[in-house]
Coordinates of C-alpha atoms and ligand atoms in Angstrom, one line a residue:
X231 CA 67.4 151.4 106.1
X232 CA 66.9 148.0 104.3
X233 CA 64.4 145.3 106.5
X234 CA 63.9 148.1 108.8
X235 CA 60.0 147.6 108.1
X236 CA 60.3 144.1 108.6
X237 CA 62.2 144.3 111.9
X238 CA 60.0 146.7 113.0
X239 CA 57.2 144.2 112.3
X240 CA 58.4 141.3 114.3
X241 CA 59.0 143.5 117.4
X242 CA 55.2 144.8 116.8
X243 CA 54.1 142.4 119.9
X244 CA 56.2 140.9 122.9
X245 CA 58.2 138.1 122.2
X246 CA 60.7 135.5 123.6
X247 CA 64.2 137.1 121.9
X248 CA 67.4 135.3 122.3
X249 CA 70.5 137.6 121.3
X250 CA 73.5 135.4 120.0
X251 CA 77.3 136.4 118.9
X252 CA 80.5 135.2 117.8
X253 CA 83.0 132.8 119.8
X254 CA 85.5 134.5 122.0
X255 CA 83.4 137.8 122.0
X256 CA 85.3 141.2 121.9
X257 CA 83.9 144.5 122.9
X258 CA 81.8 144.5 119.9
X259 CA 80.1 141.8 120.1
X260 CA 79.4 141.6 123.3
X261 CA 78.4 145.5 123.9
X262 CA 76.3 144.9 120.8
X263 CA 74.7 142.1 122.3
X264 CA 74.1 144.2 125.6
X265 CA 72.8 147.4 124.2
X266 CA 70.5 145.6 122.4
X267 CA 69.3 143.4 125.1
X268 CA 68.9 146.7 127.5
X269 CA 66.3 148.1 123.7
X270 CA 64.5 145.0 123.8
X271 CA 63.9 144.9 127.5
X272 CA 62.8 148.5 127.3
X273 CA 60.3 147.4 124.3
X274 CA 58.9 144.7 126.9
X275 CA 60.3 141.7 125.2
X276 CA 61.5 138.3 127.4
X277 CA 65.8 138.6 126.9
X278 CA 68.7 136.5 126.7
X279 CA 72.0 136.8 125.8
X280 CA 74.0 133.4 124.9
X281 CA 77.8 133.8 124.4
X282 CA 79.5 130.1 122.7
X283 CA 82.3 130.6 124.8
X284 CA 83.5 132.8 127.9
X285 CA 85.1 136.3 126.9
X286 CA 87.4 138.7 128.5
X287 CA 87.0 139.9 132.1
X288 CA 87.6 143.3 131.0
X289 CA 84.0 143.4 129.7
X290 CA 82.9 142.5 133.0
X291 CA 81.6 145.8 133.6
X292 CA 79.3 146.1 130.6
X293 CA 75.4 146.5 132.1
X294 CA 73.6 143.2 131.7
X295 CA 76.7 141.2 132.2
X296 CA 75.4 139.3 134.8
X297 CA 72.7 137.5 132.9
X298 CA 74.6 136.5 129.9
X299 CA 74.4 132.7 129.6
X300 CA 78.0 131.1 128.4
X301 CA 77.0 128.2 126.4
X302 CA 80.3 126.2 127.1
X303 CA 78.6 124.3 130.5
X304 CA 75.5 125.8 130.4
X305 CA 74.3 123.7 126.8
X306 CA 70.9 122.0 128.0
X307 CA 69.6 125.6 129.3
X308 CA 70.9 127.5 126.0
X309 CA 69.6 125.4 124.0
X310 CA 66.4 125.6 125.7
X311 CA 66.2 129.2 125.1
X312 CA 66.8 128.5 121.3
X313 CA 64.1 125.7 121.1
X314 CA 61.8 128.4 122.7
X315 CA 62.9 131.7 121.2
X316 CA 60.5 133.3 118.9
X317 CA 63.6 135.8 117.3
X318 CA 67.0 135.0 117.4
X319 CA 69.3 137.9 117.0
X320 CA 72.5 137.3 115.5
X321 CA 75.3 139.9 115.9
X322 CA 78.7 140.3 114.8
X323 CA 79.4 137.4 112.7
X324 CA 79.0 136.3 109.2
X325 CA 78.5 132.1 109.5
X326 CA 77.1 129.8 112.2
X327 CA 80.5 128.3 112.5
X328 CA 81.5 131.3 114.0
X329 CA 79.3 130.4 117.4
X330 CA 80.3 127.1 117.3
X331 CA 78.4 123.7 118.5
X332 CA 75.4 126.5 119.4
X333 CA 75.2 127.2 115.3
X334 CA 73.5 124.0 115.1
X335 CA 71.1 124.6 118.0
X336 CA 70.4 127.8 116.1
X337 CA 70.3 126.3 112.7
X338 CA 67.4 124.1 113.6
X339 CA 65.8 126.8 115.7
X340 CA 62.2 127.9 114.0
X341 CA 62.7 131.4 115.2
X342 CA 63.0 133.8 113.1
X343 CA 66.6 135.1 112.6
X344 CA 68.2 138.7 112.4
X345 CA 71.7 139.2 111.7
X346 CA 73.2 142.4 112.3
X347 CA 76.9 142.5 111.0
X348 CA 79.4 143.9 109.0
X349 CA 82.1 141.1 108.2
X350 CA 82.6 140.2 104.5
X351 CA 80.9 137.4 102.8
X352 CA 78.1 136.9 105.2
X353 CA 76.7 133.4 105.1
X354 CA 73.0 133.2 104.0
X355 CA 70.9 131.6 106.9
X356 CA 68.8 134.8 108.5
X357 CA 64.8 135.6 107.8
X358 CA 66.0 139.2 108.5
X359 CA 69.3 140.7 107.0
X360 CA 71.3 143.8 108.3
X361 CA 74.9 142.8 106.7
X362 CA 77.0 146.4 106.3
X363 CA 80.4 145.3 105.4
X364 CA 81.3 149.4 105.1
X365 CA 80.0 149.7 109.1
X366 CA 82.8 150.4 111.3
X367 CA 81.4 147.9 113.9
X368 CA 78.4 146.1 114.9
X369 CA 77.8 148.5 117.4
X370 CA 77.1 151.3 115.4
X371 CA 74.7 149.2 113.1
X372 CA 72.7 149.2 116.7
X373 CA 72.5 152.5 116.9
X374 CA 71.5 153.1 113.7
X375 CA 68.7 150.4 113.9
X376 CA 67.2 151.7 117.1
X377 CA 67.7 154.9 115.8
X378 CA 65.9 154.2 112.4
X379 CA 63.1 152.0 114.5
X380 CA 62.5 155.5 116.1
X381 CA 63.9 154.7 119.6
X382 CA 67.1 157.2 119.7
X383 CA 66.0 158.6 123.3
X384 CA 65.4 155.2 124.8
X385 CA 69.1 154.9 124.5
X386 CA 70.6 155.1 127.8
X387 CA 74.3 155.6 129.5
X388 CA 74.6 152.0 130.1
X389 CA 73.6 150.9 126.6
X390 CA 75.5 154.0 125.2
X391 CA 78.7 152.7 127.4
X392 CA 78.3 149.5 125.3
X393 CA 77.7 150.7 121.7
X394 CA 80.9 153.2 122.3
X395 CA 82.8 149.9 123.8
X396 CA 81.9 148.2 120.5
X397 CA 82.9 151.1 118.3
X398 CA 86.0 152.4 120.0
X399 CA 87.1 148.7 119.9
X400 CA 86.5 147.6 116.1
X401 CA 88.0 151.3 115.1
X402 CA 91.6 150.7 116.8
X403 CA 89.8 153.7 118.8
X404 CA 89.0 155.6 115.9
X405 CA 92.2 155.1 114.0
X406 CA 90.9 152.8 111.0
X407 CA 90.2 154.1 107.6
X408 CA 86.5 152.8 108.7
X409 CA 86.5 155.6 111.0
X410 CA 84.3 157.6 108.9
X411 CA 82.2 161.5 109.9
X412 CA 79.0 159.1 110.9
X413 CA 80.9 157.6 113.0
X414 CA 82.6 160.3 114.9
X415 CA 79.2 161.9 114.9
X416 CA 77.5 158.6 116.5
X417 CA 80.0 158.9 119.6
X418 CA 79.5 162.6 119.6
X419 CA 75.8 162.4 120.5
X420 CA 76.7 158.8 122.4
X421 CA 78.8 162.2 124.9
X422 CA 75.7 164.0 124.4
X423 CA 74.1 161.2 126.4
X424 CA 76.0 160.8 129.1
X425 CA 78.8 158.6 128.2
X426 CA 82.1 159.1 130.0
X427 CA 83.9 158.2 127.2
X428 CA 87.4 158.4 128.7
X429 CA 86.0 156.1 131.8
X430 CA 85.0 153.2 128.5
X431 CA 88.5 153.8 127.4
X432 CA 90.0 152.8 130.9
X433 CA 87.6 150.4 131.7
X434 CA 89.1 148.7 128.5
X435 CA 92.6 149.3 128.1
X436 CA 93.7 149.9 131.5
X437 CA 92.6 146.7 133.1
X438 CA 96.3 145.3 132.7
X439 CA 97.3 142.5 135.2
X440 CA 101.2 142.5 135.7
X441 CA 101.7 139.0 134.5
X442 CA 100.1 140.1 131.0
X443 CA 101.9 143.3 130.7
X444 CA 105.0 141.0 131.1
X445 CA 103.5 138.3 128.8
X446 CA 103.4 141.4 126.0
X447 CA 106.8 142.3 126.9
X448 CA 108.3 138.6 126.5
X449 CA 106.0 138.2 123.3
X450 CA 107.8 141.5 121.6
X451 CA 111.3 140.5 122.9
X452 CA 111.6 136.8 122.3
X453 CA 108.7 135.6 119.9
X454 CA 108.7 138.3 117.6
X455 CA 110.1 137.5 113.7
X456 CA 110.2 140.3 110.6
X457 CA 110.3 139.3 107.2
X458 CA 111.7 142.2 105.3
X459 CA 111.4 140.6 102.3
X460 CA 107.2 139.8 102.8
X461 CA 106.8 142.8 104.8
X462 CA 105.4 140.8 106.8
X463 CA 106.0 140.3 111.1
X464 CA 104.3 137.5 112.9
X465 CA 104.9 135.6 116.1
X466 CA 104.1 132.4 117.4
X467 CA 102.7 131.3 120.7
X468 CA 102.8 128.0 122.0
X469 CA 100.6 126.6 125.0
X470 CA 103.3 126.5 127.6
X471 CA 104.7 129.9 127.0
X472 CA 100.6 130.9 127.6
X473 CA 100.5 128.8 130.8
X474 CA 103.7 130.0 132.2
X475 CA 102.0 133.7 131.7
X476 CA 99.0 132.4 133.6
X477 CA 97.1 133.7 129.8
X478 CA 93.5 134.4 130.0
X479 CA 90.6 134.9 127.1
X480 CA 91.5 138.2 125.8
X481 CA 95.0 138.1 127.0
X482 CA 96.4 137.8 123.5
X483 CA 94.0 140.2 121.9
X484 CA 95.6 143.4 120.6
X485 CA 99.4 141.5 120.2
X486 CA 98.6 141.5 116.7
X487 CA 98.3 145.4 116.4
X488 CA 101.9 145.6 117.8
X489 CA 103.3 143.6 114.8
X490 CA 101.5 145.7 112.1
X491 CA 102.7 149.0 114.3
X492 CA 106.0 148.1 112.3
X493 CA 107.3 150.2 110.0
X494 CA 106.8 148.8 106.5
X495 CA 104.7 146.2 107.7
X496 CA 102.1 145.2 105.4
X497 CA 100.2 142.5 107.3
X498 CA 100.9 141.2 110.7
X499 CA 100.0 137.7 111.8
X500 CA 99.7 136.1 115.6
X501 CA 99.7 132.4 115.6
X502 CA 98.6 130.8 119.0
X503 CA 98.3 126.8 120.3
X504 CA 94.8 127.0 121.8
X505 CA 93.4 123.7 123.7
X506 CA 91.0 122.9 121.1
X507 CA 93.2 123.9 118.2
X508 CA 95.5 126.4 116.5
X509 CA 94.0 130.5 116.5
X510 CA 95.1 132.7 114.0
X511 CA 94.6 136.7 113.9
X512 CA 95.7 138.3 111.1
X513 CA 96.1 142.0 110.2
X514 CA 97.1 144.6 107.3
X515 CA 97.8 147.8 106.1
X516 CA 96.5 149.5 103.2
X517 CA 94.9 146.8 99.9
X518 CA 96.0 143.6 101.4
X519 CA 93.1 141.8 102.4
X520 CA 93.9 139.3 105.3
X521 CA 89.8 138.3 104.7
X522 CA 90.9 136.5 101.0
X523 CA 94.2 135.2 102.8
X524 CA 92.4 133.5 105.6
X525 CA 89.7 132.3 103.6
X526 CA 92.1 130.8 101.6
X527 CA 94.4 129.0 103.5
X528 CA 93.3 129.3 107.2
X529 CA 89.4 128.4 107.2
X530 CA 88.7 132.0 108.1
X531 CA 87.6 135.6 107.1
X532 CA 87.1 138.7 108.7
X533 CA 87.3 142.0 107.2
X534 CA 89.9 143.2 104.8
X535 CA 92.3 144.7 107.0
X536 CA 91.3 142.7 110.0
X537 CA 90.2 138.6 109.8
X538 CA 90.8 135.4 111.8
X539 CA 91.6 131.8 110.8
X540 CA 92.2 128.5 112.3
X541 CA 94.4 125.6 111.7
X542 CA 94.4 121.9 112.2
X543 CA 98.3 121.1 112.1
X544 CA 100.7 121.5 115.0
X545 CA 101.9 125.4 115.8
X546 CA 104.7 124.6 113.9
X547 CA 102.8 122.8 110.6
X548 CA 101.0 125.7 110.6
X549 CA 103.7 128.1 111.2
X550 CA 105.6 126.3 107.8
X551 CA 101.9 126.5 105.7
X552 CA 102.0 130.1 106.6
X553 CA 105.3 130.8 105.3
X554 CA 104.8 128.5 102.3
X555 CA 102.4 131.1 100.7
X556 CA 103.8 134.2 101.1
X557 CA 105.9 133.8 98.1
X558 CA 102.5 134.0 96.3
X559 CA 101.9 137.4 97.6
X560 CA 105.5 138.8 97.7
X561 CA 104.2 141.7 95.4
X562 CA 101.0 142.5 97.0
X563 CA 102.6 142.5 100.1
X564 CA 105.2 145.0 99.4
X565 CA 102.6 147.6 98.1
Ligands
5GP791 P1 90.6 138.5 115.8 O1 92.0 138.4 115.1 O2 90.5 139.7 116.6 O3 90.2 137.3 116.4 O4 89.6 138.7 114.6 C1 89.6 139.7 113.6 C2 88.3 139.8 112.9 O5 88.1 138.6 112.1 C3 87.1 139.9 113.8 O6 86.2 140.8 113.2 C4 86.6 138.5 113.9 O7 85.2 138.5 114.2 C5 86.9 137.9 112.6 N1 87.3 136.5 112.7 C6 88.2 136.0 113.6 N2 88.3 134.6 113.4 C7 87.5 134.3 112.3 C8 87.2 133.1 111.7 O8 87.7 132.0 112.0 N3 86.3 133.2 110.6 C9 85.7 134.3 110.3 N4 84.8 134.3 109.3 N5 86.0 135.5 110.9 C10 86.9 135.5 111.9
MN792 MN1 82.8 143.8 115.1

């Protein structure tokens, strides 16, 4: 595997590591954050985990939770650890935006940076490069690096958990066309481990609260609009409707699937009024890549079939903006 010499290199002596994802982090980025930690802590290296923002408290569970650092109130001591870090891991994001005000802290960092990824486009700002775009999830780049460092057997059940998190997750639970043989084979010997796969799957998707089942079932009801024409379904969230359902981070995640379950649907869009600003999640089926549409109009990226943006007008500017370009793509979209 390409830099695995030089990776193997810098973790040649103990070292002050500081392991680093995206904003909002999902399964994968924070079980790939978490296996790695549990690696590096078995290699004898000093460990920490800093998150930019809080994440969902379905992922509660994930070992090594409880030391994660949350940047968002915790900024003096985080940035401490970056001052001081001798490596600084990046996982599961292509551009320091992505971590927000922390990117900075990182930027300026004189540690040595790794990124481990596999979103399109990836920014170039690491000493140490592991940027798959054809991985089905960060998490399986870790098992392949541990793996290719020589390490398999010092992967244990409660970094397995994580690294099966992480891939179950980014895969729609091994429905995308990412979902390759290597992959199934990776959670076949993750089983050979130990890993109660089926308890991961619970401990992820059935960790409903009532009031967000309901918030789904209001979302598919009432905010839910289908352009035929576009092929194209999209709803839009604003903040009160996400304070009357008492929403929490992660709350939200998965709505966008439901749109792009659609029959005939090409891409899918969420649109949600988010204190700090306007969130987009986008999705597609098949060629469309909602990576080159949110690059281009929503300041964001992704992967093809899966990608994020962001907006600075009001829900409904951006709700307008939206629908503005999808003439342009009327005959993509209906592909
Ligand atoms: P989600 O819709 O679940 O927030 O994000 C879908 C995918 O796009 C994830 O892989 C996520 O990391 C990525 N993503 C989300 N928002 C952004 C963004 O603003 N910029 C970039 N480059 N990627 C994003
Ligand atoms: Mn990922």
């Amino acid at each position: 595997m390409q830099s695995i010499q030089g990776l193997r290199e810098l973790l040649s002596s103990p070292a002050k590591i500081l392991i680093t994802t995206h904003h909002k982090p999902d399964a994968d980025a924070l079980g790939s954050s978490l296996a790695l930690r549990g690696y590096l802590l078995k290699k004898g290296h000093n460990v920490s985990v800093v998150t930019p923002t809080d994440y969902p408290t379905f992922l509660n569970w994930m070992n090594g939770n409880d030391e994660v650092i949350i940047f968002e109130g915790n900024e003096a001591k985080a940035n401490k650890l970056c001052e001081e870090a001798d490596i600084i891991f990046c996982l599961d994001f292509n551009a320091l935006s992505r971590i927000n005000k922390f990117g900075e802290s990182v930027r300026k960092s004189a540690a040595k940076k790794v990124l481990i990824d596999h979103h399109l486009e990836p920014e170039n700002f690491a000493t140490i490069s592991f940027s798959d775009t054809s991985s089905a999830a960060t998490a399986e780049l870790i098992y392949k690096i541990i793996t290719a460092l020589g390490d398999n057997a010092l992967i244990d059940v409660p970094m397995g958990e994580c690294i099966y998190a992480g891939i179950m997750t980014d895969t729609g639970s091994f429905r995308h066309p990412s979902t390759n043989k290597q992959v199934h084979l990776i959670a076949a010997e993750l089983i050979d481990k130990g890993v109660n796969t089926s308890k991961v799957h619970q401990l992820i998707y059935d960790n409903n609260t009532e009031v967000r089942l309901r918030f789904l079932g209001f979302a598919l009801s009432e905010k839910l609009v289908v352009l035929k024409e576009f092929h194209t379904a999209y709803m839009l969230l604003n903040g009160n409707e996400l304070s009357r359902f008492d929403s929490k981070t992660g709350d939200t995640e998965g709505l966008v699937n439901y749109a792009l379950s659609l029959h005939g649907v090409t891409m899918a869009a969420v649109i949600i009024e988010r204190p700090d600003g306007i969130k987009m999640s986008f999705r597609s089926n098949g060629e469309f890549s909602v990576n080159d549409f949110a690059r281009k109009y929503f300041e964001g990226g992704g992967h093809k079939n899966a990608a994020g943006g962001r907006s600075s007008l009001s829900l409904k500017e951006t709700e307008k903006k939206f629908l503005s370009v999808l003439p342009e793509y009327k005959e993509e979209l209906s592909k």
